[in-house]
Coordinates of C-alpha atoms and ligand atoms in Angstrom, one line a residue:
M1 CA -19.5 -149.0 -93.8
S2 CA -19.5 -145.9 -91.7
Y3 CA -20.4 -146.4 -88.0
V4 CA -23.8 -145.0 -87.1
S5 CA -25.3 -144.6 -83.6
D6 CA -27.4 -147.3 -81.8
S7 CA -30.2 -144.8 -81.3
S8 CA -30.5 -144.3 -85.1
C9 CA -31.2 -148.1 -85.4
L10 CA -34.3 -148.0 -83.3
R11 CA -37.5 -148.7 -85.2
K12 CA -38.1 -145.1 -86.2
A13 CA -41.4 -146.0 -87.9
L14 CA -42.9 -146.6 -84.4
R15 CA -42.6 -142.9 -83.7
Q16 CA -45.4 -142.2 -86.1
Q17 CA -48.0 -143.7 -83.8
Y18 CA -47.0 -141.5 -80.9
L19 CA -46.6 -138.4 -82.9
S20 CA -50.2 -138.8 -84.1
L21 CA -51.6 -139.0 -80.6
T22 CA -53.7 -135.9 -79.6
Q23 CA -52.3 -133.6 -77.0
G24 CA -55.3 -131.4 -76.1
D25 CA -54.4 -127.8 -75.7
H26 CA -51.0 -128.7 -74.4
C27 CA -47.9 -127.6 -76.2
Q28 CA -44.4 -129.0 -76.0
I29 CA -41.8 -126.3 -75.8
S30 CA -38.1 -127.0 -76.2
Y31 CA -35.8 -124.3 -74.8
I32 CA -32.4 -124.2 -76.7
W33 CA -29.3 -122.4 -75.6
I34 CA -25.5 -122.1 -76.4
D35 CA -23.4 -123.7 -73.7
G36 CA -20.2 -122.6 -72.0
S37 CA -18.0 -123.9 -74.9
G38 CA -19.5 -121.3 -77.2
E39 CA -20.0 -124.0 -79.8
G40 CA -22.3 -126.6 -78.3
L41 CA -26.1 -126.4 -78.0
R42 CA -28.3 -127.7 -75.2
S43 CA -32.0 -128.1 -75.0
K44 CA -34.7 -129.1 -72.5
S45 CA -38.5 -129.2 -72.8
R46 CA -41.5 -128.2 -70.8
T47 CA -45.3 -128.2 -71.2
M48 CA -47.4 -125.1 -71.7
D49 CA -51.2 -125.2 -71.2
S50 CA -51.8 -123.4 -74.5
E51 CA -50.0 -122.5 -77.6
P52 CA -47.7 -119.5 -77.2
K53 CA -48.3 -117.0 -80.0
C54 CA -45.3 -114.7 -79.5
I55 CA -42.1 -114.5 -77.5
A56 CA -43.9 -112.5 -74.7
D57 CA -46.1 -115.6 -74.0
L58 CA -43.0 -117.7 -73.1
P59 CA -41.9 -117.8 -69.5
E60 CA -38.3 -117.4 -68.5
W61 CA -36.7 -120.6 -67.2
E62 CA -33.7 -121.9 -65.3
F63 CA -31.1 -124.5 -65.8
D64 CA -28.0 -126.0 -64.0
G65 CA -25.1 -123.9 -65.3
S66 CA -22.6 -126.1 -63.6
S67 CA -23.4 -128.9 -66.0
T68 CA -22.9 -126.8 -69.1
G69 CA -19.6 -125.0 -68.2
Q70 CA -21.5 -121.8 -67.4
A71 CA -21.5 -121.6 -63.6
V72 CA -20.0 -123.2 -60.4
G73 CA -22.0 -125.8 -58.5
S74 CA -22.5 -123.7 -55.4
N75 CA -24.2 -121.0 -57.4
S76 CA -25.4 -122.8 -60.5
D77 CA -28.8 -121.5 -61.5
M78 CA -28.7 -119.6 -64.8
L79 CA -31.6 -118.0 -66.5
L80 CA -33.0 -118.7 -70.0
I81 CA -34.5 -115.7 -71.7
P82 CA -36.6 -116.6 -74.8
V83 CA -35.5 -114.5 -77.8
G84 CA -36.8 -116.5 -80.8
M85 CA -39.6 -118.9 -81.5
F86 CA -39.8 -121.5 -84.3
R87 CA -42.1 -124.3 -85.4
D88 CA -40.9 -127.7 -84.3
P89 CA -40.2 -129.9 -87.3
F90 CA -39.7 -133.0 -85.1
L91 CA -42.7 -133.0 -82.8
L92 CA -44.7 -130.9 -85.3
D93 CA -47.4 -128.2 -84.8
P94 CA -48.3 -126.8 -82.4
N95 CA -45.1 -127.6 -80.6
K96 CA -42.2 -125.0 -80.6
L97 CA -38.5 -124.6 -80.5
V98 CA -37.4 -121.6 -78.5
L99 CA -33.9 -120.0 -78.8
C100 CA -32.8 -118.4 -75.5
E101 CA -30.2 -116.0 -74.3
V102 CA -28.4 -117.2 -71.1
V103 CA -28.0 -114.6 -68.3
K104 CA -26.8 -114.9 -64.7
H105 CA -29.2 -114.4 -61.8
T106 CA -28.0 -110.8 -61.7
R107 CA -29.3 -110.6 -65.3
E108 CA -25.9 -109.9 -66.6
P109 CA -25.2 -111.9 -69.8
A110 CA -23.3 -115.1 -69.4
E111 CA -19.7 -115.2 -70.7
S112 CA -20.8 -117.2 -73.8
N113 CA -23.7 -114.9 -74.5
H114 CA -22.5 -112.7 -77.3
R115 CA -26.1 -112.0 -78.5
N116 CA -26.6 -109.4 -75.9
R117 CA -23.7 -107.2 -77.1
C118 CA -24.5 -107.9 -80.7
N119 CA -28.0 -106.6 -80.2
K120 CA -26.7 -103.3 -78.6
V121 CA -24.4 -102.7 -81.6
M122 CA -27.2 -103.5 -84.1
E123 CA -29.6 -101.1 -82.3
M124 CA -27.0 -98.3 -82.9
V125 CA -26.7 -99.0 -86.6
Q126 CA -30.0 -100.5 -87.6
E127 CA -32.3 -97.6 -88.4
E128 CA -29.8 -95.6 -90.4
L129 CA -27.9 -98.3 -92.3
Q130 CA -30.3 -101.3 -92.3
P131 CA -27.6 -103.9 -92.3
W132 CA -28.4 -107.3 -94.0
F133 CA -26.3 -110.4 -93.5
G134 CA -26.2 -113.8 -95.1
M135 CA -24.1 -116.8 -94.0
E136 CA -22.9 -119.9 -95.7
Q137 CA -22.5 -122.7 -93.2
E138 CA -20.1 -125.5 -94.3
Y139 CA -20.0 -128.7 -92.3
T140 CA -18.6 -132.2 -92.5
L141 CA -20.4 -135.5 -91.9
L142 CA -18.6 -138.0 -89.8
G143 CA -19.4 -141.5 -88.7
L144 CA -19.8 -142.0 -84.9
D145 CA -16.1 -143.0 -84.8
G146 CA -15.1 -139.6 -86.1
H147 CA -14.1 -140.9 -89.6
P148 CA -15.5 -138.9 -92.5
Y149 CA -18.9 -140.4 -93.5
G150 CA -18.7 -142.7 -96.5
W151 CA -14.9 -142.5 -96.8
P152 CA -13.1 -145.8 -97.2
R153 CA -11.9 -147.4 -93.9
L154 CA -8.4 -147.5 -95.2
G155 CA -7.0 -145.0 -97.7
F156 CA -8.8 -142.0 -99.1
P157 CA -11.5 -141.2 -101.6
K158 CA -10.5 -140.0 -105.1
P159 CA -9.0 -136.5 -105.1
Q160 CA -11.2 -133.4 -104.9
G161 CA -12.7 -132.3 -108.2
P162 CA -16.0 -134.2 -108.8
Y163 CA -17.6 -133.6 -105.4
Y164 CA -18.6 -129.9 -105.4
C165 CA -22.3 -129.8 -106.4
G166 CA -21.7 -133.5 -107.4
V167 CA -24.4 -136.0 -108.2
G168 CA -24.1 -139.8 -107.9
A169 CA -23.3 -142.4 -105.3
D170 CA -19.6 -142.0 -105.8
R171 CA -19.7 -138.2 -105.3
A172 CA -22.5 -137.2 -103.0
F173 CA -22.0 -138.7 -99.5
G174 CA -25.0 -138.3 -97.1
R175 CA -27.3 -136.1 -99.2
D176 CA -30.3 -137.3 -97.0
I177 CA -28.9 -135.1 -94.2
A178 CA -28.7 -131.9 -96.4
E179 CA -32.2 -132.5 -97.9
C180 CA -33.9 -133.3 -94.6
H181 CA -32.2 -130.4 -92.9
Y182 CA -33.4 -128.1 -95.7
K183 CA -37.0 -129.3 -95.2
A184 CA -36.8 -129.0 -91.4
C185 CA -35.5 -125.4 -91.7
L186 CA -38.3 -124.4 -94.1
Y187 CA -40.9 -125.9 -91.7
A188 CA -39.4 -124.2 -88.7
G189 CA -39.3 -120.8 -90.4
I190 CA -35.6 -120.4 -91.0
K191 CA -34.6 -118.2 -93.9
I192 CA -32.6 -120.9 -95.5
C193 CA -31.9 -119.8 -99.1
G194 CA -30.0 -122.8 -100.5
T195 CA -27.7 -125.8 -100.1
N196 CA -24.9 -127.5 -102.0
A197 CA -22.4 -130.4 -101.8
E198 CA -18.9 -129.0 -101.1
V199 CA -15.5 -129.6 -102.6
M200 CA -14.4 -132.2 -100.0
P201 CA -16.5 -135.4 -100.1
S202 CA -19.0 -135.6 -97.3
Q203 CA -18.8 -131.9 -96.8
W204 CA -21.9 -129.8 -97.4
E205 CA -23.1 -126.2 -97.1
F206 CA -26.4 -124.4 -96.5
Q207 CA -27.0 -120.7 -96.7
V208 CA -29.2 -118.5 -94.5
G209 CA -30.2 -115.0 -95.3
P210 CA -30.5 -112.2 -96.0
C211 CA -31.3 -111.4 -92.4
K212 CA -31.6 -108.1 -90.6
G213 CA -29.0 -107.4 -87.8
T214 CA -29.1 -109.8 -84.8
E215 CA -31.6 -112.0 -86.6
M216 CA -28.7 -113.5 -88.5
G217 CA -27.3 -115.0 -85.4
D218 CA -30.7 -116.3 -84.2
Q219 CA -31.4 -117.9 -87.5
M220 CA -28.0 -119.5 -87.9
W221 CA -27.9 -120.9 -84.3
M222 CA -31.4 -122.4 -84.8
A223 CA -30.3 -123.8 -88.2
R224 CA -27.3 -125.4 -86.5
F225 CA -29.6 -126.9 -83.9
L226 CA -31.7 -128.4 -86.6
L227 CA -28.6 -129.8 -88.3
Q228 CA -27.4 -131.5 -85.1
R229 CA -30.9 -132.8 -84.5
V230 CA -31.4 -134.2 -88.0
C231 CA -28.0 -135.9 -87.8
E232 CA -29.0 -137.4 -84.5
D233 CA -31.9 -139.1 -86.1
F234 CA -29.7 -140.5 -88.8
G235 CA -27.0 -141.5 -86.3
V236 CA -24.1 -139.5 -87.9
L237 CA -22.1 -136.5 -86.7
A238 CA -21.9 -133.0 -88.3
T239 CA -18.7 -131.3 -87.3
L240 CA -18.1 -127.6 -87.7
D241 CA -14.3 -128.2 -87.3
P242 CA -12.7 -125.7 -89.7
K243 CA -10.2 -128.3 -91.0
P244 CA -11.4 -131.8 -90.3
M245 CA -8.9 -133.5 -92.6
K246 CA -5.3 -132.5 -93.0
G247 CA -3.7 -132.5 -96.4
N248 CA -5.2 -131.8 -99.8
W249 CA -8.8 -131.5 -98.5
N250 CA -10.7 -128.3 -98.2
G251 CA -11.6 -126.9 -94.8
A252 CA -14.9 -125.6 -93.6
G253 CA -15.8 -121.9 -93.3
C254 CA -18.8 -119.8 -92.5
H255 CA -18.6 -117.0 -95.1
I256 CA -20.5 -113.9 -94.1
N257 CA -22.1 -111.7 -96.7
V258 CA -22.7 -108.1 -95.8
S259 CA -24.7 -105.1 -97.2
T260 CA -26.2 -101.9 -96.0
V261 CA -28.7 -99.5 -97.5
H262 CA -25.7 -97.7 -99.0
T263 CA -24.0 -100.6 -100.6
R264 CA -27.2 -101.9 -102.0
G265 CA -28.1 -98.5 -103.6
E266 CA -26.8 -96.9 -106.8
G267 CA -23.1 -96.2 -106.5
G268 CA -22.9 -98.8 -103.7
M269 CA -19.5 -100.0 -104.8
E270 CA -17.9 -96.9 -103.3
Y271 CA -19.3 -97.9 -99.9
I272 CA -18.2 -101.5 -100.3
E273 CA -14.6 -100.2 -101.0
Q274 CA -14.8 -98.0 -97.9
A275 CA -15.9 -101.0 -95.8
I276 CA -13.0 -103.1 -97.2
E277 CA -10.5 -100.4 -96.2
K278 CA -11.8 -100.3 -92.7
L279 CA -11.6 -104.1 -92.5
R280 CA -8.0 -104.1 -93.8
K281 CA -7.0 -102.0 -90.7
R282 CA -8.5 -104.4 -88.3
H283 CA -7.5 -107.8 -89.8
V284 CA -5.9 -109.1 -86.6
E285 CA -8.8 -108.1 -84.4
H286 CA -11.3 -109.8 -86.8
I287 CA -9.3 -113.0 -87.0
R288 CA -9.4 -113.2 -83.2
V289 CA -13.2 -113.4 -83.1
Y290 CA -13.7 -115.5 -86.3
D291 CA -13.3 -118.8 -84.4
P292 CA -14.0 -119.7 -80.8
H293 CA -10.3 -120.0 -79.9
G294 CA -8.9 -116.6 -80.9
G295 CA -7.7 -117.7 -84.3
E296 CA -6.2 -121.1 -83.3
D297 CA -8.8 -123.0 -85.3
N298 CA -8.5 -120.9 -88.3
K299 CA -4.7 -121.3 -88.4
R300 CA -5.3 -124.8 -89.7
R301 CA -7.7 -123.6 -92.3
L302 CA -6.6 -120.2 -93.6
T303 CA -3.4 -121.4 -95.3
G304 CA -3.7 -119.6 -98.6
L305 CA -4.5 -122.9 -100.3
H306 CA -7.9 -124.6 -100.9
E307 CA -9.8 -121.5 -101.7
T308 CA -8.7 -119.6 -98.6
S309 CA -6.5 -116.5 -97.9
S310 CA -3.5 -116.6 -95.6
I311 CA -4.4 -115.9 -92.0
H312 CA -1.5 -113.4 -91.9
E313 CA -2.6 -111.2 -94.7
F314 CA -5.6 -109.2 -95.7
S315 CA -6.6 -109.2 -99.3
A316 CA -9.7 -108.3 -101.4
G317 CA -10.7 -108.9 -105.0
V318 CA -13.6 -109.4 -107.4
A319 CA -14.5 -113.1 -107.8
N320 CA -11.3 -114.0 -105.9
R321 CA -11.9 -117.1 -103.7
G322 CA -8.3 -116.8 -102.4
A323 CA -8.9 -113.4 -100.9
S324 CA -10.1 -112.4 -97.4
I325 CA -12.9 -110.4 -99.0
R326 CA -14.5 -111.3 -102.2
I327 CA -16.7 -109.0 -104.3
P328 CA -19.0 -111.3 -106.2
R329 CA -18.7 -110.8 -110.0
L330 CA -22.4 -109.8 -110.4
V331 CA -22.0 -107.2 -107.7
A332 CA -19.0 -105.7 -109.6
L333 CA -21.1 -105.6 -112.8
D334 CA -24.1 -104.0 -111.0
K335 CA -21.7 -101.6 -109.1
C336 CA -23.7 -102.2 -106.0
G337 CA -24.9 -105.0 -103.7
Y338 CA -22.9 -106.8 -101.0
F339 CA -19.4 -108.2 -100.2
E340 CA -18.3 -111.5 -98.7
D341 CA -15.9 -111.9 -95.8
R342 CA -14.5 -115.5 -96.3
R343 CA -12.5 -115.6 -93.1
P344 CA -14.9 -116.8 -90.4
A345 CA -14.4 -120.5 -89.5
A346 CA -17.3 -122.9 -89.7
N347 CA -17.5 -123.0 -85.8
C348 CA -17.6 -119.2 -85.4
D349 CA -20.2 -117.5 -83.3
P350 CA -22.4 -115.6 -85.8
Y351 CA -23.3 -113.0 -83.2
L352 CA -19.6 -112.2 -82.6
V353 CA -18.9 -112.1 -86.3
I354 CA -21.7 -109.7 -87.3
C355 CA -21.2 -107.5 -84.2
T356 CA -17.5 -107.1 -85.0
I357 CA -18.1 -106.3 -88.7
A358 CA -20.8 -103.8 -87.7
R359 CA -18.4 -102.1 -85.3
T360 CA -15.6 -101.9 -87.8
C361 CA -17.7 -100.9 -90.9
M362 CA -20.8 -99.2 -89.7
L363 CA -20.0 -97.3 -86.5
E364 CA -18.0 -94.0 -86.2
E365 CA -15.0 -94.5 -84.0
E366 CA -16.4 -92.4 -81.2
D367 CA -19.6 -94.4 -81.0
E368 CA -17.8 -97.7 -80.9
V369 CA -16.7 -97.6 -77.3
V370 CA -20.2 -96.9 -75.9
D371 CA -21.0 -99.4 -73.1
L372 CA -20.2 -102.6 -75.0
E373 CA -18.4 -104.6 -72.3
Ligands
ADP401 P1 -21.0 -118.2 -102.8 O1 -20.9 -117.9 -104.3 O2 -20.1 -117.4 -102.0 O3 -20.9 -119.7 -102.6 P2 -23.8 -118.5 -101.9 O4 -24.8 -118.5 -102.9 O5 -23.4 -119.8 -101.2 O6 -22.5 -117.7 -102.4 O7 -24.3 -117.5 -100.7 C1 -24.7 -116.2 -100.9 C2 -25.1 -115.6 -99.5 O8 -25.2 -114.2 -99.7 C3 -26.4 -116.1 -99.0 O9 -26.3 -116.4 -97.6 C4 -27.3 -114.9 -99.2 O10 -28.3 -114.9 -98.1 C5 -26.4 -113.8 -99.0 N1 -26.8 -112.5 -99.6 C6 -27.4 -112.3 -100.8 N2 -27.7 -111.0 -101.0 C7 -27.3 -110.4 -99.9 C8 -27.3 -109.0 -99.5 N3 -27.8 -108.0 -100.3 N4 -26.8 -108.7 -98.3 C9 -26.3 -109.6 -97.5 N5 -26.2 -110.9 -97.9 C10 -26.7 -111.3 -99.0
MN402 MN1 -21.5 -120.8 -100.9
MN403 MN1 -18.8 -123.1 -99.8
MN404 MN1 -19.0 -118.1 -100.2

């Protein structure tokens, strides 16, 4: 048996009575933000007297940045600026989940706030190029003791092979999480487009997109929040560690799929090839931002084995899952569409990933430097 949390063993059916109580015109609003680690999410809640209809209806708020690795105690107040509003699949309508940017009291973005810069880059490219992004988030379920969920206490499950898109009690470990998360995303208004069981047992994936510009980051961070929150209910952990198990087990990535009005149009393949050549020149720079530790996390994952490319080399190919960049077979046949950058680690910051891709592939070099730091 895998070890699940005490909280998940509470009598969850009792919740139903409280959830069905009326709340007048009041609305419960959970503010959600990325903490100082650049990976963790935090949330706290407040009451509003009426239902907010748009982001402009939501007040700014403060929190104690010294408790989230974002400020020192003597000057700890940080500001939460609402940037995205979603329906709350846990407390249900009319309650809301609100994604926030974190800024200092000077209104400069916090160090961990990469959305701000991403947004500036997207504003420069958006109108002309209309970039779309789609991300595939892989994650691994663990028991509360950190052991992969459903794996034998001693020894290992049978080797990889039957688990990818697998069905059956000996192949699909923890499907409830993937399915409940899918439902929660749809209710909340996330553009989730699919999910599948992955190559390593107890590893899963969901896909979000296509999204326009910065929206990709907003949607993916909220989808990650929902994943953590669903897992909390079930008492298990979802880790975004890019290589949770050493040895002959696949790691976890967050492939990013990219297109512009040019790549999507007739003759788009030419533009895809141009983008690939630009990416080739900046491989090292991209690897640095494709995980939160400057490439250290991806070192364990991008070995050239287990459907990855080597961290030291750039490569591209049609239908090639061992390449840095893959052009999907159908895109090659249509001669237009999108390409996939397979390098980002599961724990990457989507804002940083799309911002870096846009700078490399979609901005002229002289525009790139404009006021981005
Ligand atoms: P894979 O074969 O790599 O496992 P998936 O089906 O898991 O592919 O994911 C495909 C991803 O590509 C999804 O996130 C989807 O939103 C995204 N996508 C599809 N079309 C486009 C497009 N034109 N531009 C950008 N992303 C796209
Ligand atoms: Mn996929
Ligand atoms: Mn996958
Ligand atoms: Mn993929």
